[in-house]
Amino acid sequence: MNDNRTPVTVLGLGRIGATIAEIFLRNGHPTVVWNRSDKGNRLAELGARPAATPAEAIAAGKLVVVAVADTGGAAALLGSTPGGLDGRTILNVATGRQDEARELAVALSGRGGYFLDGGILGVPQTLGTPDTLLMYSGSPIAQAEHADTIAELGNAKYLGADAGLAGLHDMAVLAGMYGMFGGFFQAVAMVGSENFTAGEFTDNFLVPWFRALLDMLPVLAAEVDSGEFPVNFSDLVVNQAGLATIRTASRTQGVPTDLLDPLQRLFDAEVERGNGSASFTRAVAGLIGSGVASRN
């Protein structure tokens, strides 16, 4: 093991935490691990040193990665280990909200530590490769000291000094994901009502169409950023009418439209405001008021 590498600690040895510890061990970092239950034996065989308590584990590392279920759990765990942090950096990779991260940053700063909050977009199999995106934010001092070590976990992107930015980006990406899942659920339910299999429909129709739509997203994002919502593909009136037709077709098949109704209401409201000739991306302004349209 290379003693010149940053000593690291990993708290929480679920699939993500255990994989993070393995990556650090593979890269020559002195690595201490802790878990509530006994999960450290295999890592010990790889060279990790199991700690008896969280306090012992934290004391051993310059960079302490917390990989428990959520940020609330991370705060509770760290709060149960009183005492100073003596300039150590806490990197939280548990899923959580931006306000929780900001509160934890303040609490740890009061104990003499530095805080970084991270969001991992990846799975254990892709950790340590460019296929995992790791967004993180928080202390610039900690980022300067540990950027290279954090980058060993994947494609790491530092978002700035506000500890809440990583959590906000993580939640926003996942919101987009669940929007896609909602459309998928609606679509396969509609064709399933006529005994077509979800697999056949998805392979032959949804996946090719979704892949084509991905290329549209940067253009749509530019429409939003412009604040003027120029029409590159389709205006609001066309989409208002099209979505209404889809909802009628779904109900005709006996499939409720609960997943689509909120978007219809958003389109309807924007048309009523006189924005029907704008791009359908104008719906974003409807979500957040006039902020998008006025900021430029």
PDB file of C-alpha atoms in Angstrom:
ATOM      1  CA  MET A   1       0.000   0.000   0.000  1.00  0.00           C
ATOM      2  CA  ASN A   2       1.326   3.463  -0.928  1.00  0.00           C
ATOM      3  CA  ASP A   3       1.565   5.591   2.232  1.00  0.00           C
ATOM      4  CA  ASN A   4       1.888   8.729   0.095  1.00  0.00           C
ATOM      5  CA  ARG A   5      -1.735   8.389  -0.993  1.00  0.00           C
ATOM      6  CA  THR A   6      -4.473  10.186   0.954  1.00  0.00           C
ATOM      7  CA  PRO A   7      -5.727   8.101   3.889  1.00  0.00           C
ATOM      8  CA  VAL A   8      -9.445   7.517   3.383  1.00  0.00           C
ATOM      9  CA  THR A   9     -12.307   6.250   5.489  1.00  0.00           C
ATOM     10  CA  VAL A  10     -15.577   4.782   4.228  1.00  0.00           C
ATOM     11  CA  LEU A  11     -18.585   4.760   6.555  1.00  0.00           C
ATOM     12  CA  GLY A  12     -21.315   2.432   5.310  1.00  0.00           C
ATOM     13  CA  LEU A  13     -20.543  -0.733   3.383  1.00  0.00           C
ATOM     14  CA  GLY A  14     -23.583  -1.342   1.248  1.00  0.00           C
ATOM     15  CA  ARG A  15     -22.996  -2.022  -2.433  1.00  0.00           C
ATOM     16  CA  ILE A  16     -21.921   1.555  -3.178  1.00  0.00           C
ATOM     17  CA  GLY A  17     -19.818   2.023  -0.051  1.00  0.00           C
ATOM     18  CA  ALA A  18     -18.052  -1.329  -0.405  1.00  0.00           C
ATOM     19  CA  THR A  19     -17.241  -0.586  -4.050  1.00  0.00           C
ATOM     20  CA  ILE A  20     -15.850   2.839  -3.148  1.00  0.00           C
ATOM     21  CA  ALA A  21     -13.608   1.214  -0.547  1.00  0.00           C
ATOM     22  CA  GLU A  22     -12.417  -1.351  -3.099  1.00  0.00           C
ATOM     23  CA  ILE A  23     -11.537   1.395  -5.577  1.00  0.00           C
ATOM     24  CA  PHE A  24      -9.498   3.275  -3.002  1.00  0.00           C
ATOM     25  CA  LEU A  25      -7.723   0.087  -1.946  1.00  0.00           C
ATOM     26  CA  ARG A  26      -6.953  -0.763  -5.553  1.00  0.00           C
ATOM     27  CA  ASN A  27      -5.461   2.693  -6.018  1.00  0.00           C
ATOM     28  CA  GLY A  28      -3.170   2.379  -3.026  1.00  0.00           C
ATOM     29  CA  HIS A  29      -4.966   4.474  -0.409  1.00  0.00           C
ATOM     30  CA  PRO A  30      -4.692   3.457   3.244  1.00  0.00           C
ATOM     31  CA  THR A  31      -8.358   2.644   3.817  1.00  0.00           C
ATOM     32  CA  VAL A  32     -10.350   2.284   7.029  1.00  0.00           C
ATOM     33  CA  VAL A  33     -13.942   1.039   6.903  1.00  0.00           C
ATOM     34  CA  TRP A  34     -16.868   0.905   9.294  1.00  0.00           C
ATOM     35  CA  ASN A  35     -20.370  -0.510   9.053  1.00  0.00           C
ATOM     36  CA  ARG A  36     -23.158  -1.022  11.580  1.00  0.00           C
ATOM     37  CA  SER A  37     -23.213  -4.730  10.818  1.00  0.00           C
ATOM     38  CA  ASP A  38     -20.227  -6.929  10.072  1.00  0.00           C
ATOM     39  CA  LYS A  39     -19.548  -6.373   6.368  1.00  0.00           C
ATOM     40  CA  GLY A  40     -15.862  -5.555   6.439  1.00  0.00           C
ATOM     41  CA  ASN A  41     -14.315  -9.029   6.317  1.00  0.00           C
ATOM     42  CA  ARG A  42     -13.884  -9.212   2.539  1.00  0.00           C
ATOM     43  CA  LEU A  43     -12.486  -5.691   2.456  1.00  0.00           C
ATOM     44  CA  ALA A  44     -10.087  -6.585   5.253  1.00  0.00           C
ATOM     45  CA  GLU A  45      -8.783  -9.395   3.069  1.00  0.00           C
ATOM     46  CA  LEU A  46      -8.098  -6.753   0.401  1.00  0.00           C
ATOM     47  CA  GLY A  47      -6.144  -4.620   2.870  1.00  0.00           C
ATOM     48  CA  ALA A  48      -8.743  -2.415   4.548  1.00  0.00           C
ATOM     49  CA  ARG A  49      -8.628  -1.874   8.295  1.00  0.00           C
ATOM     50  CA  PRO A  50     -12.053  -2.286   9.934  1.00  0.00           C
ATOM     51  CA  ALA A  51     -12.756   0.206  12.717  1.00  0.00           C
ATOM     52  CA  ALA A  52     -14.705  -0.649  15.840  1.00  0.00           C
ATOM     53  CA  THR A  53     -16.571   2.679  15.981  1.00  0.00           C
ATOM     54  CA  PRO A  54     -17.407   5.558  13.635  1.00  0.00           C
ATOM     55  CA  ALA A  55     -15.215   7.863  15.734  1.00  0.00           C
ATOM     56  CA  GLU A  56     -12.229   5.567  15.293  1.00  0.00           C
ATOM     57  CA  ALA A  57     -12.868   5.377  11.566  1.00  0.00           C
ATOM     58  CA  ILE A  58     -13.191   9.153  11.168  1.00  0.00           C
ATOM     59  CA  ALA A  59      -9.983   9.764  13.093  1.00  0.00           C
ATOM     60  CA  ALA A  60      -8.071   7.564  10.635  1.00  0.00           C
ATOM     61  CA  GLY A  61      -8.926   9.364   7.409  1.00  0.00           C
ATOM     62  CA  LYS A  62      -8.193  12.729   5.847  1.00  0.00           C
ATOM     63  CA  LEU A  63     -11.090  12.123   3.432  1.00  0.00           C
ATOM     64  CA  VAL A  64     -14.124  10.471   5.027  1.00  0.00           C
ATOM     65  CA  VAL A  65     -16.755   9.147   2.616  1.00  0.00           C
ATOM     66  CA  VAL A  66     -20.219   8.603   4.091  1.00  0.00           C
ATOM     67  CA  ALA A  67     -22.231   6.087   2.037  1.00  0.00           C
ATOM     68  CA  VAL A  68     -25.329   5.381   4.105  1.00  0.00           C
ATOM     69  CA  ALA A  69     -28.943   5.359   2.911  1.00  0.00           C
ATOM     70  CA  ASP A  70     -29.681   9.086   2.929  1.00  0.00           C
ATOM     71  CA  THR A  71     -28.359  12.448   4.058  1.00  0.00           C
ATOM     72  CA  GLY A  72     -30.560  12.380   7.143  1.00  0.00           C
ATOM     73  CA  GLY A  73     -28.883   9.136   8.145  1.00  0.00           C
ATOM     74  CA  ALA A  74     -25.460  10.622   7.413  1.00  0.00           C
ATOM     75  CA  ALA A  75     -26.229  13.605   9.658  1.00  0.00           C
ATOM     76  CA  ALA A  76     -27.403  11.314  12.450  1.00  0.00           C
ATOM     77  CA  LEU A  77     -24.302   9.131  12.147  1.00  0.00           C
ATOM     78  CA  LEU A  78     -21.906  12.066  12.158  1.00  0.00           C
ATOM     79  CA  GLY A  79     -23.838  13.727  14.959  1.00  0.00           C
ATOM     80  CA  SER A  80     -23.374  10.617  17.094  1.00  0.00           C
ATOM     81  CA  THR A  81     -19.581  11.038  16.937  1.00  0.00           C
ATOM     82  CA  PRO A  82     -18.899  14.129  19.041  1.00  0.00           C
ATOM     83  CA  GLY A  83     -15.670  16.055  19.000  1.00  0.00           C
ATOM     84  CA  GLY A  84     -13.664  18.056  16.534  1.00  0.00           C
ATOM     85  CA  LEU A  85     -12.908  17.025  12.970  1.00  0.00           C
ATOM     86  CA  ASP A  86      -9.493  18.723  12.851  1.00  0.00           C
ATOM     87  CA  GLY A  87      -9.618  19.793   9.215  1.00  0.00           C
ATOM     88  CA  ARG A  88     -10.887  16.481   7.876  1.00  0.00           C
ATOM     89  CA  THR A  89     -13.133  16.459   4.830  1.00  0.00           C
ATOM     90  CA  ILE A  90     -16.477  14.688   4.925  1.00  0.00           C
ATOM     91  CA  LEU A  91     -17.756  13.625   1.494  1.00  0.00           C
ATOM     92  CA  ASN A  92     -21.404  12.582   1.715  1.00  0.00           C
ATOM     93  CA  VAL A  93     -22.561  10.442  -1.209  1.00  0.00           C
ATOM     94  CA  ALA A  94     -25.888   9.475   0.368  1.00  0.00           C
ATOM     95  CA  THR A  95     -28.990  10.639  -1.493  1.00  0.00           C
ATOM     96  CA  GLY A  96     -30.531  13.762  -0.032  1.00  0.00           C
ATOM     97  CA  ARG A  97     -32.013  17.204  -0.519  1.00  0.00           C
ATOM     98  CA  GLN A  98     -30.118  20.439  -0.978  1.00  0.00           C
ATOM     99  CA  ASP A  99     -31.380  21.930   2.314  1.00  0.00           C
ATOM    100  CA  GLU A 100     -30.175  18.878   4.240  1.00  0.00           C
ATOM    101  CA  ALA A 101     -26.702  19.222   2.710  1.00  0.00           C
ATOM    102  CA  ARG A 102     -26.507  22.911   3.598  1.00  0.00           C
ATOM    103  CA  GLU A 103     -27.484  22.198   7.204  1.00  0.00           C
ATOM    104  CA  LEU A 104     -24.895  19.445   7.466  1.00  0.00           C
ATOM    105  CA  ALA A 105     -22.205  21.723   6.025  1.00  0.00           C
ATOM    106  CA  VAL A 106     -22.875  24.294   8.747  1.00  0.00           C
ATOM    107  CA  ALA A 107     -22.845  21.657  11.487  1.00  0.00           C
ATOM    108  CA  LEU A 108     -19.535  20.137  10.383  1.00  0.00           C
ATOM    109  CA  SER A 109     -17.910  23.510   9.855  1.00  0.00           C
ATOM    110  CA  GLY A 110     -18.690  24.255  13.497  1.00  0.00           C
ATOM    111  CA  ARG A 111     -16.673  21.176  14.411  1.00  0.00           C
ATOM    112  CA  GLY A 112     -13.639  22.235  12.392  1.00  0.00           C
ATOM    113  CA  GLY A 113     -14.316  20.044   9.378  1.00  0.00           C
ATOM    114  CA  TYR A 114     -14.847  20.626   5.676  1.00  0.00           C
ATOM    115  CA  PHE A 115     -17.901  19.306   3.879  1.00  0.00           C
ATOM    116  CA  LEU A 116     -18.578  18.148   0.341  1.00  0.00           C
ATOM    117  CA  ASP A 117     -21.937  16.762  -0.737  1.00  0.00           C
ATOM    118  CA  GLY A 118     -22.015  14.363  -3.685  1.00  0.00           C
ATOM    119  CA  GLY A 119     -24.568  12.726  -5.933  1.00  0.00           C
ATOM    120  CA  ILE A 120     -23.642   9.512  -7.743  1.00  0.00           C
ATOM    121  CA  LEU A 121     -25.322   8.801 -11.067  1.00  0.00           C
ATOM    122  CA  GLY A 122     -24.172   5.265 -11.620  1.00  0.00           C
ATOM    123  CA  VAL A 123     -24.229   1.753 -10.241  1.00  0.00           C
ATOM    124  CA  PRO A 124     -21.552  -0.217  -8.384  1.00  0.00           C
ATOM    125  CA  GLN A 125     -20.445  -1.884 -11.630  1.00  0.00           C
ATOM    126  CA  THR A 126     -19.639   1.494 -13.226  1.00  0.00           C
ATOM    127  CA  LEU A 127     -18.047   3.217 -10.235  1.00  0.00           C
ATOM    128  CA  GLY A 128     -14.462   4.190 -10.959  1.00  0.00           C
ATOM    129  CA  THR A 129     -15.157   4.537 -14.693  1.00  0.00           C
ATOM    130  CA  PRO A 130     -16.275   7.466 -16.894  1.00  0.00           C
ATOM    131  CA  ASP A 131     -19.734   5.850 -17.039  1.00  0.00           C
ATOM    132  CA  THR A 132     -20.440   7.089 -13.515  1.00  0.00           C
ATOM    133  CA  LEU A 133     -21.104  10.800 -13.057  1.00  0.00           C
ATOM    134  CA  LEU A 134     -20.252  12.102  -9.597  1.00  0.00           C
ATOM    135  CA  MET A 135     -21.526  15.632  -8.971  1.00  0.00           C
ATOM    136  CA  TYR A 136     -20.255  17.293  -5.822  1.00  0.00           C
ATOM    137  CA  SER A 137     -20.254  20.707  -4.192  1.00  0.00           C
ATOM    138  CA  GLY A 138     -19.163  22.387  -1.001  1.00  0.00           C
ATOM    139  CA  SER A 139     -15.919  23.592   0.539  1.00  0.00           C
ATOM    140  CA  PRO A 140     -13.466  24.957  -2.079  1.00  0.00           C
ATOM    141  CA  ILE A 141     -10.614  24.131   0.309  1.00  0.00           C
ATOM    142  CA  ALA A 142     -11.703  20.482   0.438  1.00  0.00           C
ATOM    143  CA  GLN A 143     -12.195  20.375  -3.313  1.00  0.00           C
ATOM    144  CA  ALA A 144      -8.685  21.686  -3.946  1.00  0.00           C
ATOM    145  CA  GLU A 145      -7.177  19.137  -1.580  1.00  0.00           C
ATOM    146  CA  HIS A 146      -9.142  16.060  -2.618  1.00  0.00           C
ATOM    147  CA  ALA A 147     -10.243  16.598  -6.234  1.00  0.00           C
ATOM    148  CA  ASP A 148      -7.828  13.969  -7.589  1.00  0.00           C
ATOM    149  CA  THR A 149      -8.908  11.366  -5.040  1.00  0.00           C
ATOM    150  CA  ILE A 150     -12.604  12.003  -5.676  1.00  0.00           C
ATOM    151  CA  ALA A 151     -11.999  11.740  -9.431  1.00  0.00           C
ATOM    152  CA  GLU A 152     -10.919   8.125  -8.906  1.00  0.00           C
ATOM    153  CA  LEU A 153     -14.603   7.297  -8.354  1.00  0.00           C
ATOM    154  CA  GLY A 154     -15.797   8.364 -11.814  1.00  0.00           C
ATOM    155  CA  ASN A 155     -16.437  11.398 -13.971  1.00  0.00           C
ATOM    156  CA  ALA A 156     -16.343  13.954 -11.145  1.00  0.00           C
ATOM    157  CA  LYS A 157     -17.824  17.429 -11.644  1.00  0.00           C
ATOM    158  CA  TYR A 158     -17.420  20.109  -8.973  1.00  0.00           C
ATOM    159  CA  LEU A 159     -20.432  22.468  -9.004  1.00  0.00           C
ATOM    160  CA  GLY A 160     -19.264  25.173  -6.614  1.00  0.00           C
ATOM    161  CA  ALA A 161     -19.020  26.251  -3.001  1.00  0.00           C
ATOM    162  CA  ASP A 162     -22.731  25.952  -2.171  1.00  0.00           C
ATOM    163  CA  ALA A 163     -23.039  22.522  -0.548  1.00  0.00           C
ATOM    164  CA  GLY A 164     -26.649  22.247  -1.741  1.00  0.00           C
ATOM    165  CA  LEU A 165     -25.911  22.369  -5.466  1.00  0.00           C
ATOM    166  CA  ALA A 166     -25.018  18.692  -5.847  1.00  0.00           C
ATOM    167  CA  GLY A 167     -28.195  17.563  -4.101  1.00  0.00           C
ATOM    168  CA  LEU A 168     -30.292  19.915  -6.225  1.00  0.00           C
ATOM    169  CA  HIS A 169     -28.742  18.610  -9.458  1.00  0.00           C
ATOM    170  CA  ASP A 170     -29.130  15.016  -8.280  1.00  0.00           C
ATOM    171  CA  MET A 171     -32.823  15.500  -7.453  1.00  0.00           C
ATOM    172  CA  ALA A 172     -33.408  17.296 -10.772  1.00  0.00           C
ATOM    173  CA  VAL A 173     -31.810  14.506 -12.802  1.00  0.00           C
ATOM    174  CA  LEU A 174     -33.887  11.931 -10.949  1.00  0.00           C
ATOM    175  CA  ALA A 175     -37.021  14.027 -11.547  1.00  0.00           C
ATOM    176  CA  GLY A 176     -36.293  13.783 -15.266  1.00  0.00           C
ATOM    177  CA  MET A 177     -35.815  10.046 -14.897  1.00  0.00           C
ATOM    178  CA  TYR A 178     -39.161   9.571 -13.177  1.00  0.00           C
ATOM    179  CA  GLY A 179     -40.842  11.694 -15.841  1.00  0.00           C
ATOM    180  CA  MET A 180     -39.493   9.254 -18.427  1.00  0.00           C
ATOM    181  CA  PHE A 181     -40.700   6.298 -16.355  1.00  0.00           C
ATOM    182  CA  GLY A 182     -44.151   7.897 -16.092  1.00  0.00           C
ATOM    183  CA  GLY A 183     -44.374   8.106 -19.881  1.00  0.00           C
ATOM    184  CA  PHE A 184     -43.142   4.526 -20.183  1.00  0.00           C
ATOM    185  CA  PHE A 185     -45.749   3.269 -17.711  1.00  0.00           C
ATOM    186  CA  GLN A 186     -48.544   5.112 -19.546  1.00  0.00           C
ATOM    187  CA  ALA A 187     -47.432   3.843 -22.962  1.00  0.00           C
ATOM    188  CA  VAL A 188     -47.095   0.161 -22.085  1.00  0.00           C
ATOM    189  CA  ALA A 189     -50.407   0.245 -20.206  1.00  0.00           C
ATOM    190  CA  MET A 190     -52.135   1.595 -23.312  1.00  0.00           C
ATOM    191  CA  VAL A 191     -50.851  -1.117 -25.663  1.00  0.00           C
ATOM    192  CA  GLY A 192     -51.138  -3.727 -22.937  1.00  0.00           C
ATOM    193  CA  SER A 193     -54.881  -3.152 -22.956  1.00  0.00           C
ATOM    194  CA  GLU A 194     -54.871  -4.833 -26.389  1.00  0.00           C
ATOM    195  CA  ASN A 195     -52.624  -7.694 -25.244  1.00  0.00           C
ATOM    196  CA  PHE A 196     -49.386  -6.440 -26.810  1.00  0.00           C
ATOM    197  CA  THR A 197     -46.387  -7.232 -24.642  1.00  0.00           C
ATOM    198  CA  ALA A 198     -44.451  -4.422 -23.022  1.00  0.00           C
ATOM    199  CA  GLY A 199     -41.206  -5.938 -24.328  1.00  0.00           C
ATOM    200  CA  GLU A 200     -42.307  -6.013 -27.961  1.00  0.00           C
ATOM    201  CA  PHE A 201     -43.664  -2.477 -27.862  1.00  0.00           C
ATOM    202  CA  THR A 202     -40.634  -1.098 -26.014  1.00  0.00           C
ATOM    203  CA  ASP A 203     -38.036  -2.727 -28.271  1.00  0.00           C
ATOM    204  CA  ASN A 204     -39.735  -1.884 -31.555  1.00  0.00           C
ATOM    205  CA  PHE A 205     -41.258   1.519 -30.858  1.00  0.00           C
ATOM    206  CA  LEU A 206     -40.408   3.269 -27.597  1.00  0.00           C
ATOM    207  CA  VAL A 207     -36.639   2.771 -27.505  1.00  0.00           C
ATOM    208  CA  PRO A 208     -35.995   3.950 -31.100  1.00  0.00           C
ATOM    209  CA  TRP A 209     -38.236   6.971 -30.573  1.00  0.00           C
ATOM    210  CA  PHE A 210     -36.724   7.869 -27.185  1.00  0.00           C
ATOM    211  CA  ARG A 211     -33.231   7.684 -28.660  1.00  0.00           C
ATOM    212  CA  ALA A 212     -34.229  10.105 -31.413  1.00  0.00           C
ATOM    213  CA  LEU A 213     -35.758  12.462 -28.849  1.00  0.00           C
ATOM    214  CA  LEU A 214     -32.531  12.621 -26.828  1.00  0.00           C
ATOM    215  CA  ASP A 215     -30.902  14.543 -29.675  1.00  0.00           C
ATOM    216  CA  MET A 216     -33.638  17.179 -29.329  1.00  0.00           C
ATOM    217  CA  LEU A 217     -32.941  17.970 -25.692  1.00  0.00           C
ATOM    218  CA  PRO A 218     -29.994  20.380 -26.184  1.00  0.00           C
ATOM    219  CA  VAL A 219     -32.077  22.376 -28.687  1.00  0.00           C
ATOM    220  CA  LEU A 220     -35.000  22.481 -26.256  1.00  0.00           C
ATOM    221  CA  ALA A 221     -32.640  23.527 -23.449  1.00  0.00           C
ATOM    222  CA  ALA A 222     -31.422  26.412 -25.627  1.00  0.00           C
ATOM    223  CA  GLU A 223     -35.048  27.480 -26.115  1.00  0.00           C
ATOM    224  CA  VAL A 224     -35.508  27.595 -22.343  1.00  0.00           C
ATOM    225  CA  ASP A 225     -32.239  29.460 -21.759  1.00  0.00           C
ATOM    226  CA  SER A 226     -33.147  32.075 -24.351  1.00  0.00           C
ATOM    227  CA  GLY A 227     -36.156  33.134 -22.291  1.00  0.00           C
ATOM    228  CA  GLU A 228     -38.044  33.674 -25.556  1.00  0.00           C
ATOM    229  CA  PHE A 229     -39.048  30.060 -26.339  1.00  0.00           C
ATOM    230  CA  PRO A 230     -38.634  30.128 -30.129  1.00  0.00           C
ATOM    231  CA  VAL A 231     -40.261  27.252 -31.998  1.00  0.00           C
ATOM    232  CA  ASN A 232     -37.710  24.789 -33.357  1.00  0.00           C
ATOM    233  CA  PHE A 233     -39.964  21.753 -33.326  1.00  0.00           C
ATOM    234  CA  SER A 234     -43.504  22.364 -32.124  1.00  0.00           C
ATOM    235  CA  ASP A 235     -45.619  25.086 -30.502  1.00  0.00           C
ATOM    236  CA  LEU A 236     -47.783  24.919 -27.417  1.00  0.00           C
ATOM    237  CA  VAL A 237     -51.147  24.848 -29.211  1.00  0.00           C
ATOM    238  CA  VAL A 238     -50.142  21.786 -31.237  1.00  0.00           C
ATOM    239  CA  ASN A 239     -48.941  19.973 -28.120  1.00  0.00           C
ATOM    240  CA  GLN A 240     -51.994  21.010 -26.114  1.00  0.00           C
ATOM    241  CA  ALA A 241     -54.252  19.431 -28.727  1.00  0.00           C
ATOM    242  CA  GLY A 242     -52.005  16.399 -29.223  1.00  0.00           C
ATOM    243  CA  LEU A 243     -51.832  15.585 -25.527  1.00  0.00           C
ATOM    244  CA  ALA A 244     -55.610  15.930 -25.222  1.00  0.00           C
ATOM    245  CA  THR A 245     -55.998  13.397 -28.044  1.00  0.00           C
ATOM    246  CA  ILE A 246     -53.556  10.990 -26.373  1.00  0.00           C
ATOM    247  CA  ARG A 247     -55.482  11.236 -23.113  1.00  0.00           C
ATOM    248  CA  THR A 248     -58.764  10.501 -24.890  1.00  0.00           C
ATOM    249  CA  ALA A 249     -57.205   7.501 -26.641  1.00  0.00           C
ATOM    250  CA  SER A 250     -55.897   6.224 -23.312  1.00  0.00           C
ATOM    251  CA  ARG A 251     -59.264   6.529 -21.581  1.00  0.00           C
ATOM    252  CA  THR A 252     -60.919   4.799 -24.553  1.00  0.00           C
ATOM    253  CA  GLN A 253     -58.677   1.817 -23.776  1.00  0.00           C
ATOM    254  CA  GLY A 254     -59.719   1.938 -20.142  1.00  0.00           C
ATOM    255  CA  VAL A 255     -56.351   3.324 -19.003  1.00  0.00           C
ATOM    256  CA  PRO A 256     -56.527   6.348 -16.647  1.00  0.00           C
ATOM    257  CA  THR A 257     -54.543   9.471 -17.472  1.00  0.00           C
ATOM    258  CA  ASP A 258     -53.349  10.494 -14.008  1.00  0.00           C
ATOM    259  CA  LEU A 259     -49.732  10.562 -15.198  1.00  0.00           C
ATOM    260  CA  LEU A 260     -50.528  12.883 -18.119  1.00  0.00           C
ATOM    261  CA  ASP A 261     -53.144  15.180 -16.598  1.00  0.00           C
ATOM    262  CA  PRO A 262     -50.721  17.567 -14.836  1.00  0.00           C
ATOM    263  CA  LEU A 263     -48.877  18.249 -18.097  1.00  0.00           C
ATOM    264  CA  GLN A 264     -52.185  18.936 -19.850  1.00  0.00           C
ATOM    265  CA  ARG A 265     -53.087  21.463 -17.153  1.00  0.00           C
ATOM    266  CA  LEU A 266     -49.716  23.140 -17.617  1.00  0.00           C
ATOM    267  CA  PHE A 267     -50.148  23.376 -21.399  1.00  0.00           C
ATOM    268  CA  ASP A 268     -53.709  24.659 -21.007  1.00  0.00           C
ATOM    269  CA  ALA A 269     -52.636  27.372 -18.558  1.00  0.00           C
ATOM    270  CA  GLU A 270     -49.874  28.640 -20.824  1.00  0.00           C
ATOM    271  CA  VAL A 271     -52.204  28.780 -23.837  1.00  0.00           C
ATOM    272  CA  GLU A 272     -54.749  30.688 -21.748  1.00  0.00           C
ATOM    273  CA  ARG A 273     -51.989  33.193 -20.929  1.00  0.00           C
ATOM    274  CA  GLY A 274     -51.609  33.871 -24.644  1.00  0.00           C
ATOM    275  CA  ASN A 275     -48.443  31.819 -25.170  1.00  0.00           C
ATOM    276  CA  GLY A 276     -49.876  29.252 -27.592  1.00  0.00           C
ATOM    277  CA  SER A 277     -47.576  30.256 -30.461  1.00  0.00           C
ATOM    278  CA  ALA A 278     -44.425  29.814 -28.348  1.00  0.00           C
ATOM    279  CA  SER A 279     -42.509  26.550 -28.204  1.00  0.00           C
ATOM    280  CA  PHE A 280     -43.983  23.931 -25.918  1.00  0.00           C
ATOM    281  CA  THR A 281     -40.884  24.459 -23.731  1.00  0.00           C
ATOM    282  CA  ARG A 282     -42.734  27.557 -22.504  1.00  0.00           C
ATOM    283  CA  ALA A 283     -44.266  25.114 -20.014  1.00  0.00           C
ATOM    284  CA  VAL A 284     -41.058  25.472 -17.981  1.00  0.00           C
ATOM    285  CA  ALA A 285     -41.906  29.114 -17.319  1.00  0.00           C
ATOM    286  CA  GLY A 286     -45.306  27.952 -16.142  1.00  0.00           C
ATOM    287  CA  LEU A 287     -43.633  25.755 -13.546  1.00  0.00           C
ATOM    288  CA  ILE A 288     -41.443  28.454 -12.033  1.00  0.00           C
ATOM    289  CA  GLY A 289     -43.414  31.607 -12.758  1.00  0.00           C
ATOM    290  CA  SER A 290     -41.847  34.411 -14.757  1.00  0.00           C
ATOM    291  CA  GLY A 291     -38.286  33.732 -13.627  1.00  0.00           C
ATOM    292  CA  VAL A 292     -37.125  31.982 -16.791  1.00  0.00           C
ATOM    293  CA  ALA A 293     -38.723  34.506 -19.127  1.00  0.00           C
ATOM    294  CA  SER A 294     -37.455  37.562 -17.258  1.00  0.00           C
ATOM    295  CA  ARG A 295     -33.933  36.599 -16.221  1.00  0.00           C
ATOM    296  CA  ASN A 296     -32.538  37.461 -19.639  1.00  0.00           C
TER     297      ASN A 296
END
